[in-house]
XYZ file of C-alpha atoms in Angstrom:
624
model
C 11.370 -1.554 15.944
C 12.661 -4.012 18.830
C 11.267 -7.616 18.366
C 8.772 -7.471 20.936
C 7.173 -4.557 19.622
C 7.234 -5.958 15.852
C 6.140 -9.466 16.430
C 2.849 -8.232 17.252
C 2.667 -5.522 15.267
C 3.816 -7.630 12.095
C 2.152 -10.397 13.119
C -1.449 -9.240 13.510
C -3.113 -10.322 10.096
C -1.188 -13.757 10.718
C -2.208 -14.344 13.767
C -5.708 -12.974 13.666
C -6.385 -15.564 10.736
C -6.929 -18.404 13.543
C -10.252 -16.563 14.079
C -11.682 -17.930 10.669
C -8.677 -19.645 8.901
C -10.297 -23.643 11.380
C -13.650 -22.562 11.158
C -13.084 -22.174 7.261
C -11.788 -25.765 7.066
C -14.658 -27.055 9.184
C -17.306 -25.294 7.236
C -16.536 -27.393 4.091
C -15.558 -30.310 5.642
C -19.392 -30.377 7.783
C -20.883 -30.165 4.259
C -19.576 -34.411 4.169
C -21.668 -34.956 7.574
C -19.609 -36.924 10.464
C -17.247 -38.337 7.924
C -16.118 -35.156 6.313
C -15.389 -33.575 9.906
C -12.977 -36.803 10.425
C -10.408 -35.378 8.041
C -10.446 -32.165 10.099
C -6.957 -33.295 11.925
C -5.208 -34.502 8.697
C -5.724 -31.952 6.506
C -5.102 -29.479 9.860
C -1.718 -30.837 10.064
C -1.162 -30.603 5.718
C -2.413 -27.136 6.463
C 0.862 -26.402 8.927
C 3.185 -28.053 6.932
C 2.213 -25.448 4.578
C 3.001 -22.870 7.216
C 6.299 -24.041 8.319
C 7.294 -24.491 4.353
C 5.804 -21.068 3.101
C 7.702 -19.483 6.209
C 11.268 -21.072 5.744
C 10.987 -19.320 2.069
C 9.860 -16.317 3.757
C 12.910 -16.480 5.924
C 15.256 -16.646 2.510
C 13.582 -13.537 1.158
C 14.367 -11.702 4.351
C 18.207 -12.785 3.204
C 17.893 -12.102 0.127
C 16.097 -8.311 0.148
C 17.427 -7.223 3.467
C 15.348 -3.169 2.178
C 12.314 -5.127 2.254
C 10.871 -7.630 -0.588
C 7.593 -7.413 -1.095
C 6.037 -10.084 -3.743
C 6.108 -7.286 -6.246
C 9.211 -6.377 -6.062
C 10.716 -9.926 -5.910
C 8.815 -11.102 -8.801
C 9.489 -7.797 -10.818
C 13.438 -8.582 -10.289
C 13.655 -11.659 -10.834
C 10.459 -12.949 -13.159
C 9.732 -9.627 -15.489
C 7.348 -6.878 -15.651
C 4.002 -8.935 -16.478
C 4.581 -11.769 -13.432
C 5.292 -8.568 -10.977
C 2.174 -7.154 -12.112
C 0.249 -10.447 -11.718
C 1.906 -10.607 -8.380
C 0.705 -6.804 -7.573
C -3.143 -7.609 -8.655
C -2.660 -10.971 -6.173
C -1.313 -8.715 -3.341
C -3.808 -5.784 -3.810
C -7.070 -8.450 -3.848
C -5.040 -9.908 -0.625
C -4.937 -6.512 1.032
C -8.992 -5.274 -0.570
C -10.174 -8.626 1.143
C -7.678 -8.331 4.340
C -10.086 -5.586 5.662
C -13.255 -6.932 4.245
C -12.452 -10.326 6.158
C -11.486 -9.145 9.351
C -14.002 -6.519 9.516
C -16.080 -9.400 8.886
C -14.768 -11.676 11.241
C -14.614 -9.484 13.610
C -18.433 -8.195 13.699
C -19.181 -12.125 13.763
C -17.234 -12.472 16.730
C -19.077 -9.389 18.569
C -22.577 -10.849 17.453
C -21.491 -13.992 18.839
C -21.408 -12.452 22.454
C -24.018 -10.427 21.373
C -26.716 -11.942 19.000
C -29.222 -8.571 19.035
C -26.180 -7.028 16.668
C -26.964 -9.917 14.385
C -29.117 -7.984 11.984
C -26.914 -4.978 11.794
C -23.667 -6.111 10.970
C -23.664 -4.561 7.018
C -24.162 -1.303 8.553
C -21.249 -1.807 11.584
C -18.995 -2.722 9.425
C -19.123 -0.180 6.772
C -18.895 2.260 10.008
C -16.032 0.592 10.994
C -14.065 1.097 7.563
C -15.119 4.606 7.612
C -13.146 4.933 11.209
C -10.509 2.922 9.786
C -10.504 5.631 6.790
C -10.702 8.304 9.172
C -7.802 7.279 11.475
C -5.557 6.685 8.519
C -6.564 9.777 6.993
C -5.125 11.682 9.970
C -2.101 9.766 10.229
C -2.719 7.354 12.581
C 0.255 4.560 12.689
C 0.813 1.241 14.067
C 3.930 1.523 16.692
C 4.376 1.385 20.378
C 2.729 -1.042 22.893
C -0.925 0.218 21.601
C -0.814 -1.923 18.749
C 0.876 -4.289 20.577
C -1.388 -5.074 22.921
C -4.703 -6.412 21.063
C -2.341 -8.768 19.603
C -0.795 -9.960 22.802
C -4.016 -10.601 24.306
C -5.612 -12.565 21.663
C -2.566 -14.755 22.218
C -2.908 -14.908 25.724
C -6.950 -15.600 24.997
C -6.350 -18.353 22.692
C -3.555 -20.222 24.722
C -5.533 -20.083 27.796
C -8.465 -21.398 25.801
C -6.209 -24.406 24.187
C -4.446 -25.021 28.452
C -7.890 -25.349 29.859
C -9.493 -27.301 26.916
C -6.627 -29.737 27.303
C -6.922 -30.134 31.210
C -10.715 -31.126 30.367
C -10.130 -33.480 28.032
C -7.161 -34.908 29.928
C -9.780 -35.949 32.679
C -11.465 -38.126 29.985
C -8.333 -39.602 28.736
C -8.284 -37.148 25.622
C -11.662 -39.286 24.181
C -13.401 -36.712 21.614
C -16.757 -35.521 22.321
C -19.274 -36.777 20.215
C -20.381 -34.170 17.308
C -24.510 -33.716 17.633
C -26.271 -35.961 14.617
C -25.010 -34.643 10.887
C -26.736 -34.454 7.719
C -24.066 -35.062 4.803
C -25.361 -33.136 2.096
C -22.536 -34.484 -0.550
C -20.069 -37.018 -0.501
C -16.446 -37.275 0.762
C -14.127 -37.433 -1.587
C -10.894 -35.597 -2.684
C -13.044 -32.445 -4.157
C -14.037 -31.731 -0.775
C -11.011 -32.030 1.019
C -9.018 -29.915 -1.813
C -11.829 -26.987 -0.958
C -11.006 -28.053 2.680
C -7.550 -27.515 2.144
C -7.726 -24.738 0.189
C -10.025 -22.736 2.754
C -8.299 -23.322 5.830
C -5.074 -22.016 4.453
C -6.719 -18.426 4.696
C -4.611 -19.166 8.104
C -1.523 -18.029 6.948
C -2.672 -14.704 5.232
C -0.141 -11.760 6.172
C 2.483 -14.250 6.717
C 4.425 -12.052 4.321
C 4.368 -8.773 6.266
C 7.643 -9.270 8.344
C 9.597 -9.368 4.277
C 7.861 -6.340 3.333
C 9.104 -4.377 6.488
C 12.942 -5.882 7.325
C 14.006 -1.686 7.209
C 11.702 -1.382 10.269
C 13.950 -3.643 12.344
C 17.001 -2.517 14.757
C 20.077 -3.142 13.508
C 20.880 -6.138 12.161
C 17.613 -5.581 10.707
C 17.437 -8.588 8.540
C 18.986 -11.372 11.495
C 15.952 -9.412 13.733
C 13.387 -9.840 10.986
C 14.260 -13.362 10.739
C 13.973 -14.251 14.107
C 10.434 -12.118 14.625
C 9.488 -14.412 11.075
C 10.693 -17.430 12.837
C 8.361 -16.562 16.181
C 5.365 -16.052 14.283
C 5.198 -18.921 12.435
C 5.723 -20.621 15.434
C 2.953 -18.886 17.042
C 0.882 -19.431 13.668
C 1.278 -22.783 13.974
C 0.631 -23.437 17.420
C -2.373 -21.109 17.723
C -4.348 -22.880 14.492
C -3.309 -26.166 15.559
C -4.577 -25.588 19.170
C -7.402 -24.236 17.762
C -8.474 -27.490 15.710
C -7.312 -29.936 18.444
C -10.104 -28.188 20.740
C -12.634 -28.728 17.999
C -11.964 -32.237 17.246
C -11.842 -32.796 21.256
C -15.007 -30.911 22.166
C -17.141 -31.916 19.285
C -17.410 -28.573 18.638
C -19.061 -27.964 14.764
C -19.396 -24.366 12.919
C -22.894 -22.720 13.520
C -24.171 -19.943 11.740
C -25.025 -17.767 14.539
C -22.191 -18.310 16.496
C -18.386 -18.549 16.048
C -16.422 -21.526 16.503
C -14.020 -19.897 18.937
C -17.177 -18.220 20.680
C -18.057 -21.686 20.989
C -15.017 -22.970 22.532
C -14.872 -20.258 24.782
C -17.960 -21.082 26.274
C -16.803 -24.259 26.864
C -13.696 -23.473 28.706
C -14.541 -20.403 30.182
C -18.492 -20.483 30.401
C -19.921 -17.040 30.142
C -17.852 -15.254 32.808
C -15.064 -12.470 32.160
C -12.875 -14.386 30.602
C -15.440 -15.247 27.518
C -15.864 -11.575 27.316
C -11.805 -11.314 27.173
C -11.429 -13.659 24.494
C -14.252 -12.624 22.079
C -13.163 -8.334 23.283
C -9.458 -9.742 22.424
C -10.696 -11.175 19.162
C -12.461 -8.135 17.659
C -9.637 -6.190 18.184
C -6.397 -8.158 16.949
C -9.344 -8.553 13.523
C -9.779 -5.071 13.888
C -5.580 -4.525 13.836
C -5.510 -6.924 11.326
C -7.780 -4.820 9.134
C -5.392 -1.540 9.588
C -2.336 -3.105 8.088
C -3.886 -3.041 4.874
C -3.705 0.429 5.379
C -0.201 0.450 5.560
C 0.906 -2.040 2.819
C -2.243 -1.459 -0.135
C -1.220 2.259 -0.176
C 2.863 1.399 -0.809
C 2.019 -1.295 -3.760
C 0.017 1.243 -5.453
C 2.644 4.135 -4.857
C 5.186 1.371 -6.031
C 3.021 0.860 -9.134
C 2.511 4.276 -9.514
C 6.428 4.622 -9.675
C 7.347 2.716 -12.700
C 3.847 3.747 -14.552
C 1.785 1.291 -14.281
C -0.860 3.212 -12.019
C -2.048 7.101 -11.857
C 0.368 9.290 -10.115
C -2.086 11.038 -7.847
C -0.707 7.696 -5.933
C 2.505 9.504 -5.498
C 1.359 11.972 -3.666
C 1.421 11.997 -0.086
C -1.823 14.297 2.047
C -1.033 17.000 4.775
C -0.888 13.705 7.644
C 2.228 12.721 5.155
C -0.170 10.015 4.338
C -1.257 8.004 0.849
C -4.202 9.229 1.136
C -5.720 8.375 -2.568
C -4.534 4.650 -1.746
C -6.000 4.699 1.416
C -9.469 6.183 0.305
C -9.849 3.518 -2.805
C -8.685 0.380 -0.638
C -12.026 1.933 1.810
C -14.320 2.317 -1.200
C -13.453 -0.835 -2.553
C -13.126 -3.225 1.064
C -16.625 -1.464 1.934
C -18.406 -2.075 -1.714
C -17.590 -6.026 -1.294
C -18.759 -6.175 2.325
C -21.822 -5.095 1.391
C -21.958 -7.276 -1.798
C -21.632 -10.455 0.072
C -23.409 -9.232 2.842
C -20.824 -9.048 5.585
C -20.459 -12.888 5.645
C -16.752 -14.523 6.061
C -17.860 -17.966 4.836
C -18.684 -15.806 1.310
C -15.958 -13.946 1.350
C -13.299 -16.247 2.016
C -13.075 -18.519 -1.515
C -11.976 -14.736 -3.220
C -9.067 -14.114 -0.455
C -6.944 -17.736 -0.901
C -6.490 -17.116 -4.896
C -5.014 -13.573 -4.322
C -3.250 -14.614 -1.215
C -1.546 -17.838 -2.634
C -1.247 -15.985 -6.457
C 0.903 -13.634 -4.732
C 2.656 -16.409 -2.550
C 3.245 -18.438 -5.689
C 5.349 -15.642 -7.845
C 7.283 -14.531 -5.038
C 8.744 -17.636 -4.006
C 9.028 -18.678 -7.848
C 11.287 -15.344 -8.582
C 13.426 -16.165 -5.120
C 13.864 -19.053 -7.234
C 15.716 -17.795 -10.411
C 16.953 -15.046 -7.919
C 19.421 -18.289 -6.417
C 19.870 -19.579 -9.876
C 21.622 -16.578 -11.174
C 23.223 -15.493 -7.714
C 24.982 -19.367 -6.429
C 26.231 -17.548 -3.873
C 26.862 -19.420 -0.199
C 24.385 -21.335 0.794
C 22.163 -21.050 -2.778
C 21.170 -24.507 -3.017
C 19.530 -24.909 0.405
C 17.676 -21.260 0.091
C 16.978 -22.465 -3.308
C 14.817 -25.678 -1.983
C 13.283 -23.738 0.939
C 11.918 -20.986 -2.023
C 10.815 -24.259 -4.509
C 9.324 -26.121 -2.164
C 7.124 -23.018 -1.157
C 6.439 -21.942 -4.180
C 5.300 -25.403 -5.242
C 2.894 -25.717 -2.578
C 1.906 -22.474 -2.854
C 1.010 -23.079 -6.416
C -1.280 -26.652 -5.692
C -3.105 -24.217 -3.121
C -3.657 -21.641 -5.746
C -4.905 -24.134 -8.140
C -6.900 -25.758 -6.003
C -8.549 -22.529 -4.799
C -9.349 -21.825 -8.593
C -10.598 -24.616 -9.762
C -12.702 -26.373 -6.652
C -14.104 -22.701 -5.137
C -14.601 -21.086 -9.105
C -18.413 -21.193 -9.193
C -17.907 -19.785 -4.898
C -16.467 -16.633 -5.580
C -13.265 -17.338 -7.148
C -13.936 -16.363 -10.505
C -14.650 -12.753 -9.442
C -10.812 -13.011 -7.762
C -9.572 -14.254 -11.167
C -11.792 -11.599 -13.393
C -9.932 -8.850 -10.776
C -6.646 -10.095 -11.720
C -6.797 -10.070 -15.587
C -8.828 -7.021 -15.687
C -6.238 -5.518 -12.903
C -3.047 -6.412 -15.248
C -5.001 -5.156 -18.849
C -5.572 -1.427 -16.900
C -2.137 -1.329 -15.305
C -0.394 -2.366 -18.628
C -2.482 -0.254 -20.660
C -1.615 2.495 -18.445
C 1.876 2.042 -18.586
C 1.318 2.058 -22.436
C 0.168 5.683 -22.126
C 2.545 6.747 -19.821
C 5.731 5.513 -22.360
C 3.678 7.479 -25.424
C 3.337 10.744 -23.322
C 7.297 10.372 -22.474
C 7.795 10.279 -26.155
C 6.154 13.086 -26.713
C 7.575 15.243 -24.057
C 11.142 14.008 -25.145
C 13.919 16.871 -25.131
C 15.315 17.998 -28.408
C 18.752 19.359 -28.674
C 17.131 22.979 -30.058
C 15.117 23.224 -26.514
C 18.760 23.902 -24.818
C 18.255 27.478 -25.552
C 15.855 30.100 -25.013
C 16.635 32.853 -27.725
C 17.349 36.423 -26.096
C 18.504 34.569 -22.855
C 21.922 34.966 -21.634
C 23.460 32.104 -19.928
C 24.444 33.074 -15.707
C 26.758 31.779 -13.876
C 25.871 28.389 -11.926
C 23.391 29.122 -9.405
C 23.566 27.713 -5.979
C 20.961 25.766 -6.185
C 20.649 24.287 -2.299
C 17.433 25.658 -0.609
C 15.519 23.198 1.811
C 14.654 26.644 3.619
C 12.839 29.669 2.115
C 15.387 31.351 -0.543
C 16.725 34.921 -0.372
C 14.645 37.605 -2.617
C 14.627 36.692 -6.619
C 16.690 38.913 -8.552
C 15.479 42.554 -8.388
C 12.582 43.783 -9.923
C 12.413 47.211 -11.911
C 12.975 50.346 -9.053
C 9.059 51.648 -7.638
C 6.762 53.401 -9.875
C 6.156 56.852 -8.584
C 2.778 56.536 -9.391
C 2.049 54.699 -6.049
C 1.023 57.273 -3.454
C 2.816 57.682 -0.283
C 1.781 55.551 2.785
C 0.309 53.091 0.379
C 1.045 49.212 1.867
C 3.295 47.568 -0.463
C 0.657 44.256 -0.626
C -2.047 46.401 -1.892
C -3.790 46.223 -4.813
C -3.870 49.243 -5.919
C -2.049 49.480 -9.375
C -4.331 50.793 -12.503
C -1.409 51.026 -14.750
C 0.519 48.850 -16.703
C 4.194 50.704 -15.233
C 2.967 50.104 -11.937
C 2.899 46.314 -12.057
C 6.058 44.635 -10.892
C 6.340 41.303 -12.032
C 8.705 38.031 -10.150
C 7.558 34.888 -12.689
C 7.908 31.513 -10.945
C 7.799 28.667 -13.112
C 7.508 25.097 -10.864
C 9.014 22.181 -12.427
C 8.967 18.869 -11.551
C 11.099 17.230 -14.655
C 12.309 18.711 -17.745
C 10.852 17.340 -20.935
C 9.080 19.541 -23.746
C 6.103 21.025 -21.892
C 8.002 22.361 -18.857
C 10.368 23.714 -21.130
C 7.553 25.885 -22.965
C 6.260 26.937 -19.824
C 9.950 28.217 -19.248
C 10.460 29.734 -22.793
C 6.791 31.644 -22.140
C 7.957 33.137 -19.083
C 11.016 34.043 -20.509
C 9.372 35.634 -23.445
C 7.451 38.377 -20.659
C 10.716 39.894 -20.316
C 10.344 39.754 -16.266
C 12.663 38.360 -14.047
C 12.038 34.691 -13.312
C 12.593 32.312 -10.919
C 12.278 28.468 -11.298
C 11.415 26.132 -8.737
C 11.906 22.682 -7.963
C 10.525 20.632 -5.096
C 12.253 17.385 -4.502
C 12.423 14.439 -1.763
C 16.205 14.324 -1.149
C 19.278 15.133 -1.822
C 20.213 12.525 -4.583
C 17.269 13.643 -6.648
C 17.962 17.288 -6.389
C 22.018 16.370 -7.511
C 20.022 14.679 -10.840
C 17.728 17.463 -11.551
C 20.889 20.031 -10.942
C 22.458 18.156 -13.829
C 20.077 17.658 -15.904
C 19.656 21.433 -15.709
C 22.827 22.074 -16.246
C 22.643 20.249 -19.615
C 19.062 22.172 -20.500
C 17.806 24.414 -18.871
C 20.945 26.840 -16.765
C 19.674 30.185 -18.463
C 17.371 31.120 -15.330
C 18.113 31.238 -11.493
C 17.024 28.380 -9.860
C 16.398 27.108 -6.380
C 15.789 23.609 -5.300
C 13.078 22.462 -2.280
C 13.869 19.612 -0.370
C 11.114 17.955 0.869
C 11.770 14.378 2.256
C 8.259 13.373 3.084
C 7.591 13.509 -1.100
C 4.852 16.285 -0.484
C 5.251 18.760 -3.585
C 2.034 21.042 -3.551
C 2.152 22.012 0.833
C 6.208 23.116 0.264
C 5.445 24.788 -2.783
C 2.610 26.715 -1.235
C 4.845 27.641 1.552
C 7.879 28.724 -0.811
C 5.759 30.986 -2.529
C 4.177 32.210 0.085
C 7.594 32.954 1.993
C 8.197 34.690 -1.336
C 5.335 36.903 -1.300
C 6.050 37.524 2.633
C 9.481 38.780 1.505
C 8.339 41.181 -1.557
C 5.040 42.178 -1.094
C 5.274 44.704 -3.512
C 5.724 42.253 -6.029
C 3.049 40.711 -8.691
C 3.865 37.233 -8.678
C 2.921 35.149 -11.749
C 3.104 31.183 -10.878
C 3.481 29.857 -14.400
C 3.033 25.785 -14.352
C 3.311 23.384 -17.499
C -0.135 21.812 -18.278
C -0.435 18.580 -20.295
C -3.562 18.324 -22.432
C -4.918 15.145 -22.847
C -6.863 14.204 -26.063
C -9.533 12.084 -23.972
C -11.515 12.290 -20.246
C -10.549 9.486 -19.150
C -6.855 10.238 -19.576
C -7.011 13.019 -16.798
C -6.954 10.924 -14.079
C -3.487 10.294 -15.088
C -2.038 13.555 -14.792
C -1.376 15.884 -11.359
C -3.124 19.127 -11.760
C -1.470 21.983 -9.678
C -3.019 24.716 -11.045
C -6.523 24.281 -9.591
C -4.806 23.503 -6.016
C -2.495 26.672 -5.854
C -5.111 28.887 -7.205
C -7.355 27.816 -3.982
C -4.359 27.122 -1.910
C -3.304 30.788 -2.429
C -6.512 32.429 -2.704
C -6.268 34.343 0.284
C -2.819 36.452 -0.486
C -2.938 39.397 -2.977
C -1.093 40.118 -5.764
C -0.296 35.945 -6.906
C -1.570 34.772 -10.009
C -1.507 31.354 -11.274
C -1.227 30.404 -14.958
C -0.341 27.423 -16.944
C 1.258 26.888 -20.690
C -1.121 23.912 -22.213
C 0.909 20.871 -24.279
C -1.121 18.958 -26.027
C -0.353 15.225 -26.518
């Protein structure tokens, strides 16, 4: 992507965060009356500092994991398997709450310009993640100046908002406008300016996006993703800071039927076209916002997924070459908490800053040890920038815990253990099944097979016809189509067995020694996502399993079951007079609740392939 097309892109769960990041300050700090609202500026401007800190570390990890370092990966690298974890459950509440919040946000801001909405906002928003789940579901994709612009006019909005605000109060010699009378319903002390603190830095929430995506950049993708980084923070920065100046200026103070920036609109703008703009412009960088959760949640699980720690129906891309079992569980699960807490940001807000700054704090602790055991040019400067963000990171994440625990927090914190006991326990599973299905030297072999040549093995198109089948029965009449079924004895039946494997361990090497055993020609087949993997598999077959002919599917997208359903169909296109047996390996589980961890072809080809004659699909059970 060029700059201008990934600043707003990347930056649209940043930036969008001014909508609720001041007014979450304000909320807590109005709790202290007139005195609490004093402290709005100071802990405004500890509240950037924050920014500029968290986003020079930022900058280091773009350096550092020019492919893209998410806070996964980075703490998985550098800090171990149980911190990445920790770091995954941190990003995944982040990315549950991203859509929950700005769908959130953004239904307050369209109440706000139009209050008869105000009772129906549960039932909007759920509508609004089901469109969200439908567009994704298709395919849809941010890119191109359609994404951009929401984005770009919610910048536009907000500065013109901040320029005319500031000409206003410059005719009053920048005096503040007195607040109306306040009620302080509990004192000011450092508790409330901690939970202050700790709710306006919801602000900087998808400040990490530009490190997950550097690969997205022209070339020199990292120098470009450093620079977009470097704009957005800027923005950030300016855009909350604006934001509160106008407050503390206009008097303005958080109301529960209407938004402060609907507020401040009205002030500069009245209730002409350009309030419309800003609160139109509003709902829809929120609504943006929203659908790059549907872009990152998906990749952390399929990341997960990779190295066992989640089911591997998260592998699997849909038809739209789509996640779609991420997408549809970060929908159930954004939709089941904004109905929980009612559609309300002010509720919702003290679960996103622990799994925002959880996942802040572990990345920027492994960029850490990553500079302590690289020292390579310029280690001890990227090593401050990382420390000093992932200390304040930390005192934000503690501070979240402790002061907003009894608010919400201690759901966030209940998600995370119970998040790291599943995915470990998973992974637990996944290692014993491995064991199981290890290779033993005898399963080289299949007895009464005789070795072939090598095979060529390259086939990212439809392969030539298997090896011929047995000459025609003469008991098929004359005229007779080749595809129909019309064989009522055994010696008409001629059999092509393809056996689909997708590794080789014990239970796809039954499945081969079963079709074997038939005494039919066979024909193995192997779907993989590039060229690198198929070289590994070719090897590995070489080693044990080069008795059978063998032809290898590349299909980059990672789809397995749509090219496998088009191989065999191309097969039964080519030799319709064929019976073709698909034979698949079938793990067994001892328990229920261990299916979900396990892909299940057979029930998916059987309906896939329904509709041709003369395919049957089998599998060989292993029990583990």
């Amino acid at each position: 992507m060029r700059k201008l097309v990934a600043l707003p892109v990347l930056s649209a769960d940043a930036l969008s965060s001014v909508a609720y990041g001041p007014e979450a300050l304000l909320a807590v700090l109005v709790l202290g009356g007139t005195a609490g609202l004093a402290y709005s500026v100071p802990v405004a401007l500890a509240i950037v500092f924050l920014m500029l800190a968290v986003g020079a570390s930022y900058g280091q990890t773009i350096r550092a994991y020019p492919h893209g370092g998410g806070s996964y990966i980075v703490a998985t690298d550098n800090l171990g398997r149980v911190p990445g974890l920790v770091a995954a459950a941190g990003l995944m509440t982040d990315y549950i709450l991203t859509v929950a919040v700005s769908v959130s946000s953004g239904m307050a801001a369209v109440t706000s310009a139009l209050p008869g909405l105000a009772d129906d906002v549960v039932v909007i928003g759920v509508l609004v993640i089901a469109v969200l789940l439908a567009g994704n579901l298709r395919g849809v994709r941010q890119a191109g100046a359609l994404f951009a612009a929401p984005t770009y006019a919610f910048i536009i909005a907000i500065a013109s908002l901040v320029a005319v605000g500031l000409y206003d109060a410059a005719g009053r010699d920048f005096h503040p406008t007195p607040t109306p009378p306040l009620h302080a319903v509990e004192g000011v002390g450092v508790l409330l300016v901690m939970r202050a603190f700790a709710s306006g830095s919801t602000a900087m929430t998808g400040i990490e996006a530009i490190s997950n995506a550097v690969p997205a950049f022209q070339p020199v993708a990292w120098r470009n993703a450093r620079t977009t980084l470097s704009w957005m923070i800027g923005l950030l920065v300016a855009l909350f800071a604006g934001t509160v100046a106008m407050v503390h200026l206009q008097g303005v103070v958080p109301e529960a039927q209407e938004t402060v920036l609907s507020q401040l609109a009205h002030r500069s703008f009245g209730s002409g076209g350009m309030y419309v703009f800003t609160q139109a412009a509003t709902a829809l960088v929120l609504l943006l916002a929203a659908n790059t959760a549907y872009n990152d949640f998906p990749r952390v699980l399929f990341l997960l997924a990779r190295d066992g720690h989640a089911p591997r129906i998260f592998l699997r891309l849909g038809d739209r070459l789509a996640f779609s079992n991420g997408i549809i569980v970060l929908s159930v699960a954004a939709a089941l908490i904004y109905v929980v807490f009612g559609g309300r940001t002010a509720t919702l807000i003290p679960l996103y800053a622990v799994g925002v700054f959880l996942a802040f704090t572990l990345s920027q602790s492994g960029m850490v040890v990553h500079w302590w055991r690289k020292r390579d040019r310029h280690w001890r400067k990227s090593l401050c920038f990382n420390a000093t963000g992932a200390l304040l990171s930390a005192v934000v994440f503690i501070t979240a815990g402790i002061t907003k625990f009894t608010e919400g927090a201690w759901l966030a914190i209940l998600a995370v253990a119970v998040f790291l006991l599943v995915t470990t326990r998973i992974r637990r599973y996944y290692d014993k099944v491995s064991l199981a299905l290890r290779l033993h030297p005898e399963a080289i072999e299949i007895p009464g097979r005789k070795t072939p040549p090598r095979p060529d093995t390259r086939s990212p198109a439809p392969p030539p016809a298997p090896p011929a089948p047995p000459p025609p029965s003469s008991g098929v009449s004359p005229g007779t189509p080749s595809d129909a079924e019309t064989e009522d004895t055994p010696e008409e039946i001629r059999h092509l067995s393809v056996v689909p494997i997708d590794v080789l361990h014990q239970a796809s090497m039954r499945a081969l020694a079963y079709a074997a055993s038939l005494q039919q020609p066979v024909l193995v087949v192997h779907v993989s996502p590039s060229e690198e993997d198929a070289e590994r598999f070719r090897e590995a077959w070489l080693l044990w399993g080069n008795h059978l002919p063998l032809r290898i599917v590349i299909s980059p997208y990672r789809a397995i079951v749509a090219p496998l359903i088009s191989y065999i169909e191309s097969l039964h296109h080519q030799r319709p007079d064929l019976t073709i047996t698909v034979i698949l390996p079938e793990i067994v589980v001892r328990h229920w609740w261990h299916r979900v961890l396990h892909s299940y072809l057979a029930g998916r080809l059987r309906r896939a392939l329904r509709h041709l004659p003369k395919i049957v699909v089998t599998s060989v059970p292993f029990h583990v």
